[in-house]
Amino acid sequence: MPIQRLAARSIRPSAPVALPITKPKARPYAVSVRHAATTASAAAEGQDSGSTISKAPLTRHTSRRALLHDARPFSDFLTDNFHRQHDYLRISLTERCNLRCVYCMPEEGVPLSPQNELLTTPEIIMLSTLFVSQGVTKIRLTGGEPTVRRDILPLMRQIGALRPYGLRELCLTTNGLALHRKLEDMVEAGLTGVNLSLDTLDPWQFQIMTRRKGFDAVMKSIEKVLELNKVGAGIKLKINCVVMRGVNDREIIPFVEMTRERDIEVRFIEYMPFDGNKWNKGKMFNYSEMLDLIRESYPGLEKLAGHKNDTSKSYKIPGFTGSLGFITSMTHNFCGTCNRLRITSDGNLKVCLFGNTEVSLRDILRQSNNDEPIDEAAFEAMKQIEMDRKQGHIHTSTPRGMAPNEEELLNVIGLAVKRKKAKHAGIGELEHMKNRPMILIDSRSPIFDSHYRPSHLTAPFNVIRHGPSLLSHMSPLPHDFRNHARLQQIRCQSTTHRPPERQTDGNRLTHVSESGAAHMVSISDKSPTKRLAKATCSVRFTDRTACRLIQENQIKKGDVLGVARVAGIMAAKRTSDLIPLCHPIALSKVTVDLQLVQNHDEAGRVDIETTVTCEGKTGVEMEALTAASTAALTIYDMCKAVDKQMTIEGLKVVLKEGGKSGRWVDGM
């Protein structure tokens, strides 16, 4: 569509048909004035942006008194125990990406989930509708790379149709490679903001950092946004740059210069640790260093007042058109005002970017479709049945498309949000925490401890909007199946159903005969396969002196970490001599990694991770555990003269591969 016609064309998403939902009574607490829930607020938004594009039929004059009178209480489900109200939802549309950025994912890529484990478009619409009904006013579509999803445009149109019901902003995070080809249609669908990832202005460096070509296409997308904004598109454009010491820190000033004549916010992001990105503290170029570097060239740099929920600290150089931002997740976290939730592409709710706890919404959503993915045909059938059942009793306060199992979904969401911590871990802990690769976050480990019972899922939260769910009329699931599904939810991660016979295997001790006598398990009928196991533990000190002496190699008995590494390797090879019922195995490789961790708030620790591989008929978990525990005992022996109260803790297997049971990951 020619740009000249864009300003005259109205962005009007097709109005959704409403479900028959009873309007709730306003409660006298936790009140949030959700302006976008009224037609007047959307009008104000259009006036503030100076946009000439009409995004919905709006009323232009409504008093603040009227807004307060019509305000709905903010959802209990989206309010955590620290009174943070989560009105911003990020949805990952895909795990796939057309780049391989060094800080985001391993060079070889990441294992992709089967297609039937990913959220379908109707499921994304159902969840979007549910969250908007509870107070979410901003939805950001992420990935992977969201523009590689084939149905990105119709999906955006359907989400954009939620504007009359409370949605104010529909944003996109992209690498910009394909954006210029789809941007005009996205604006038509209701796009209001673009965050574009770009870490270098050098085409050759771009190819090194992304492991792909495409710099010219990204710059074309940036210019396309600016071009459309000149005719009134009103797209908020932000350039996100992850700064890494010795890689692109020299380009900070050229990025600042981008804001001289362009209405762009360039945001510098501290390098953050995620699985597979080989993070280390030495690569991190922190906020203070960036600020000092910029002030050397632009001493007039001014700090701007920000919104309480801003993730970045905003600055501006007098006379420049654009502005700067700093996302300081590592050195100055903004957890206290966090209002963001994430849904991964496989349907898990993630309440914190740096947390490794997730809860599956997909599995609950699919219960109403016999645990099958909800495709367009199933979705249309669901809507038609609901509309037929309630024909003649339509109410327009809530859009069609409300998720089935609504009450159950809200209870699970509420429990997850209530368990959100006050702040994420510090640098020392984040460096060693297991988390998804970054590519899979804005795309498993349990959020509930094992002592939680299914009855906890029916916690008495107050529902903002009352009334039947979309499929409340459908025949109930069999009782035993409902219990099984609920237990699947307690695992709180996206899973596929396992055959019943496999679930009962854990009820019998394999090394104990029917008479109760101990015996060695026969592996004669097993086929050799490649086996791998990984185990971890920590030695935690109570005296800082121990860490200092280890770091300086001043412990009297010698090189603590070096000796512990050799001891762990030797122990792995002798496991069958130490553990009576273990089979002797010819190991292919043993690695023992030891990391000295020192924090301001503790005396320090040594984190131990062992990995053992072989080609054999049985697993090597015991070899990995023996290596880790022996390395820890060696550290204890060599340091006990300095710290007699140190403890060895957290010994466990975190990864197992090979054999009949396949791949297993702790917490997944």
Coordinates of N, CA and C in Angstrom, one line a residue, residues 342-431:
R342 N 5.2 -13.1 31.1 CA 5.6 -13.7 29.8 C 4.9 -15.0 29.6
I343 N 4.5 -15.2 28.3 CA 4.0 -16.5 27.9 C 4.9 -17.0 26.8
T344 N 5.6 -18.2 27.1 CA 6.5 -18.8 26.1 C 5.7 -19.4 24.9
S345 N 6.4 -19.7 23.9 CA 5.8 -20.2 22.7 C 5.1 -21.6 22.9
D346 N 5.6 -22.3 23.9 CA 5.0 -23.6 24.2 C 3.9 -23.5 25.3
G347 N 3.5 -22.2 25.7 CA 2.4 -22.0 26.5 C 2.7 -21.9 28.0
N348 N 3.9 -21.7 28.4 CA 4.2 -21.6 29.8 C 4.2 -20.2 30.3
L349 N 3.6 -19.9 31.4 CA 3.7 -18.6 32.0 C 4.9 -18.4 32.8
K350 N 5.7 -17.3 32.5 CA 6.9 -17.0 33.2 C 6.8 -15.7 33.8
V351 N 6.8 -15.6 35.2 CA 6.6 -14.4 35.9 C 7.8 -13.5 36.0
C352 N 9.0 -14.1 35.8 CA 10.2 -13.3 35.8 C 11.2 -13.8 34.7
L353 N 11.7 -12.8 34.0 CA 12.7 -13.1 32.9 C 13.8 -14.0 33.4
F354 N 14.3 -13.7 34.6 CA 15.5 -14.4 35.2 C 15.1 -15.6 36.0
G355 N 13.8 -15.9 36.2 CA 13.4 -17.0 37.0 C 13.4 -18.3 36.2
N356 N 13.6 -19.4 36.8 CA 13.6 -20.7 36.1 C 12.3 -21.5 36.4
T357 N 11.3 -20.8 37.0 CA 10.0 -21.4 37.3 C 9.0 -21.0 36.3
E358 N 8.2 -22.0 35.8 CA 7.2 -21.7 34.8 C 5.9 -22.6 35.1
V359 N 4.8 -22.2 34.6 CA 3.6 -22.9 34.8 C 2.9 -23.0 33.4
S360 N 2.4 -24.2 33.1 CA 1.8 -24.4 31.8 C 0.3 -23.9 31.8
L361 N 0.0 -23.0 30.9 CA -1.4 -22.6 30.6 C -1.9 -23.4 29.4
R362 N -1.1 -23.9 28.6 CA -1.5 -24.6 27.4 C -2.2 -25.9 27.7
D363 N -1.7 -26.6 28.7 CA -2.3 -27.9 29.1 C -3.7 -27.7 29.6
I364 N -3.9 -26.7 30.4 CA -5.2 -26.4 31.0 C -6.1 -26.0 29.9
L365 N -5.6 -25.2 29.0 CA -6.5 -24.6 27.9 C -7.0 -25.8 27.0
R366 N -6.2 -26.8 26.8 CA -6.6 -27.8 25.9 C -7.4 -28.9 26.5
Q367 N -7.7 -28.9 27.7 CA -8.6 -29.9 28.4 C -9.9 -29.9 27.7
S368 N -10.4 -28.7 27.3 CA -11.7 -28.7 26.7 C -11.8 -29.2 25.2
N369 N -10.6 -29.5 24.7 CA -10.5 -30.1 23.4 C -9.9 -31.4 23.4
N370 N -10.1 -32.2 24.4 CA -9.6 -33.6 24.6 C -8.0 -33.6 24.5
D371 N -7.4 -32.5 25.1 CA -6.0 -32.4 25.1 C -5.3 -32.2 23.8
E372 N -6.1 -31.9 22.8 CA -5.5 -31.7 21.4 C -5.4 -30.2 21.2
P373 N -4.4 -29.8 20.3 CA -4.3 -28.4 20.0 C -5.6 -27.8 19.5
I374 N -5.9 -26.6 19.9 CA -7.2 -25.9 19.5 C -6.9 -25.2 18.2
D375 N -7.3 -25.8 17.1 CA -7.1 -25.1 15.8 C -8.3 -24.2 15.4
E376 N -8.3 -23.6 14.2 CA -9.3 -22.7 13.8 C -10.7 -23.4 13.8
A377 N -10.7 -24.6 13.3 CA -12.0 -25.3 13.2 C -12.6 -25.5 14.6
A378 N -11.8 -26.0 15.5 CA -12.2 -26.2 16.9 C -12.7 -24.9 17.5
F379 N -11.9 -23.9 17.3 CA -12.2 -22.6 17.9 C -13.5 -22.1 17.4
E380 N -13.8 -22.1 16.1 CA -15.0 -21.7 15.5 C -16.2 -22.5 16.0
A381 N -16.0 -23.8 16.2 CA -17.1 -24.7 16.7 C -17.4 -24.3 18.1
M382 N -16.4 -24.0 18.9 CA -16.6 -23.6 20.3 C -17.4 -22.3 20.4
K383 N -17.0 -21.3 19.5 CA -17.7 -20.0 19.6 C -19.1 -20.2 19.1
Q384 N -19.3 -21.0 18.1 CA -20.7 -21.1 17.5 C -21.6 -21.8 18.6
I385 N -21.1 -22.8 19.2 CA -21.9 -23.5 20.2 C -22.3 -22.5 21.4
E386 N -21.3 -21.7 21.8 CA -21.5 -20.8 22.9 C -22.5 -19.7 22.4
M387 N -22.4 -19.2 21.2 CA -23.3 -18.2 20.7 C -24.7 -18.8 20.6
D388 N -24.8 -20.0 20.1 CA -26.2 -20.6 19.9 C -26.8 -20.8 21.3
R389 N -26.0 -21.2 22.3 CA -26.6 -21.4 23.6 C -27.1 -20.2 24.3
K390 N -26.4 -19.0 24.0 CA -26.8 -17.8 24.6 C -27.4 -16.8 23.7
Q391 N -27.9 -17.2 22.6 CA -28.5 -16.3 21.6 C -29.7 -15.5 22.2
G392 N -29.6 -14.2 22.0 CA -30.6 -13.4 22.5 C -30.3 -12.8 23.9
H393 N -29.1 -13.2 24.4 CA -28.7 -12.7 25.7 C -27.3 -12.1 25.6
I394 N -27.0 -11.5 24.5 CA -25.6 -11.0 24.3 C -25.4 -9.7 25.1
H395 N -24.2 -9.6 25.7 CA -23.8 -8.4 26.4 C -22.5 -8.0 25.8
T396 N -22.3 -6.7 25.7 CA -21.1 -6.2 24.9 C -19.9 -5.8 25.8
S397 N -19.9 -6.1 27.0 CA -18.8 -5.7 27.9 C -17.6 -6.5 27.8
T398 N -17.7 -7.7 27.2 CA -16.5 -8.6 27.1 C -16.5 -9.2 25.7
P399 N -15.3 -9.3 25.0 CA -15.2 -9.8 23.7 C -15.4 -11.3 23.6
R400 N -15.9 -11.8 22.4 CA -15.9 -13.2 22.2 C -14.5 -13.7 22.1
G401 N -14.4 -15.0 22.4 CA -13.1 -15.6 22.4 C -12.5 -15.9 23.8
M402 N -13.3 -15.7 24.8 CA -12.9 -16.0 26.2 C -12.4 -17.4 26.3
A403 N -11.3 -17.6 27.0 CA -10.7 -19.0 27.1 C -11.6 -19.9 27.9
P404 N -11.7 -21.2 27.4 CA -12.3 -22.2 28.2 C -11.5 -22.5 29.5
N405 N -12.1 -23.2 30.4 CA -11.5 -23.5 31.7 C -11.0 -22.2 32.4
E406 N -11.8 -21.1 32.2 CA -11.3 -19.8 32.6 C -11.0 -19.7 34.1
E407 N -11.9 -20.2 34.9 CA -11.7 -20.1 36.3 C -10.4 -20.9 36.8
E408 N -10.2 -22.0 36.2 CA -9.0 -22.8 36.5 C -7.7 -22.1 36.0
L409 N -7.8 -21.6 34.8 CA -6.7 -20.8 34.3 C -6.3 -19.6 35.2
L410 N -7.3 -18.9 35.7 CA -7.1 -17.7 36.5 C -6.5 -18.1 37.9
N411 N -7.0 -19.3 38.4 CA -6.4 -19.7 39.7 C -4.9 -20.0 39.6
V412 N -4.6 -20.7 38.5 CA -3.2 -21.1 38.3 C -2.3 -19.9 38.0
I413 N -2.9 -18.9 37.2 CA -2.1 -17.7 37.0 C -2.0 -16.9 38.3
G414 N -3.0 -16.8 39.1 CA -3.0 -16.1 40.3 C -1.9 -16.7 41.3
L415 N -1.9 -18.0 41.4 CA -0.9 -18.7 42.2 C 0.6 -18.4 41.7
A416 N 0.8 -18.4 40.4 CA 2.1 -18.1 39.9 C 2.5 -16.7 40.2
V417 N 1.6 -15.7 40.0 CA 1.9 -14.3 40.2 C 2.2 -14.1 41.7
K418 N 1.4 -14.7 42.5 CA 1.6 -14.5 44.0 C 2.9 -15.1 44.5
R419 N 3.5 -16.0 43.7 CA 4.8 -16.6 44.1 C 6.0 -15.8 43.5
K420 N 5.7 -14.8 42.8 CA 6.8 -14.0 42.2 C 7.6 -13.3 43.3
K421 N 8.9 -13.4 43.2 CA 9.7 -12.9 44.3 C 9.9 -11.4 44.2
A422 N 10.4 -10.8 45.3 CA 10.5 -9.3 45.4 C 11.5 -8.9 44.3
K423 N 12.6 -9.7 44.1 CA 13.6 -9.3 43.1 C 14.3 -10.6 42.6
H424 N 14.9 -10.5 41.4 CA 15.6 -11.6 40.9 C 16.9 -11.8 41.6
A425 N 17.6 -12.9 41.3 CA 18.9 -13.1 42.0 C 20.0 -12.1 41.5
G426 N 21.0 -12.0 42.2 CA 22.1 -11.1 41.9 C 23.0 -11.8 40.8
I427 N 24.1 -11.0 40.4 CA 25.0 -11.5 39.3 C 25.5 -12.9 39.6
G428 N 26.0 -13.1 40.9 CA 26.7 -14.3 41.2 C 25.7 -15.5 41.1
E429 N 24.5 -15.3 41.5 CA 23.5 -16.4 41.3 C 23.0 -16.6 39.9
L430 N 22.8 -15.5 39.2 CA 22.3 -15.6 37.8 C 23.3 -16.3 36.9
E431 N 24.5 -16.1 37.2 CA 25.6 -16.6 36.3 C 25.5 -18.2 36.3

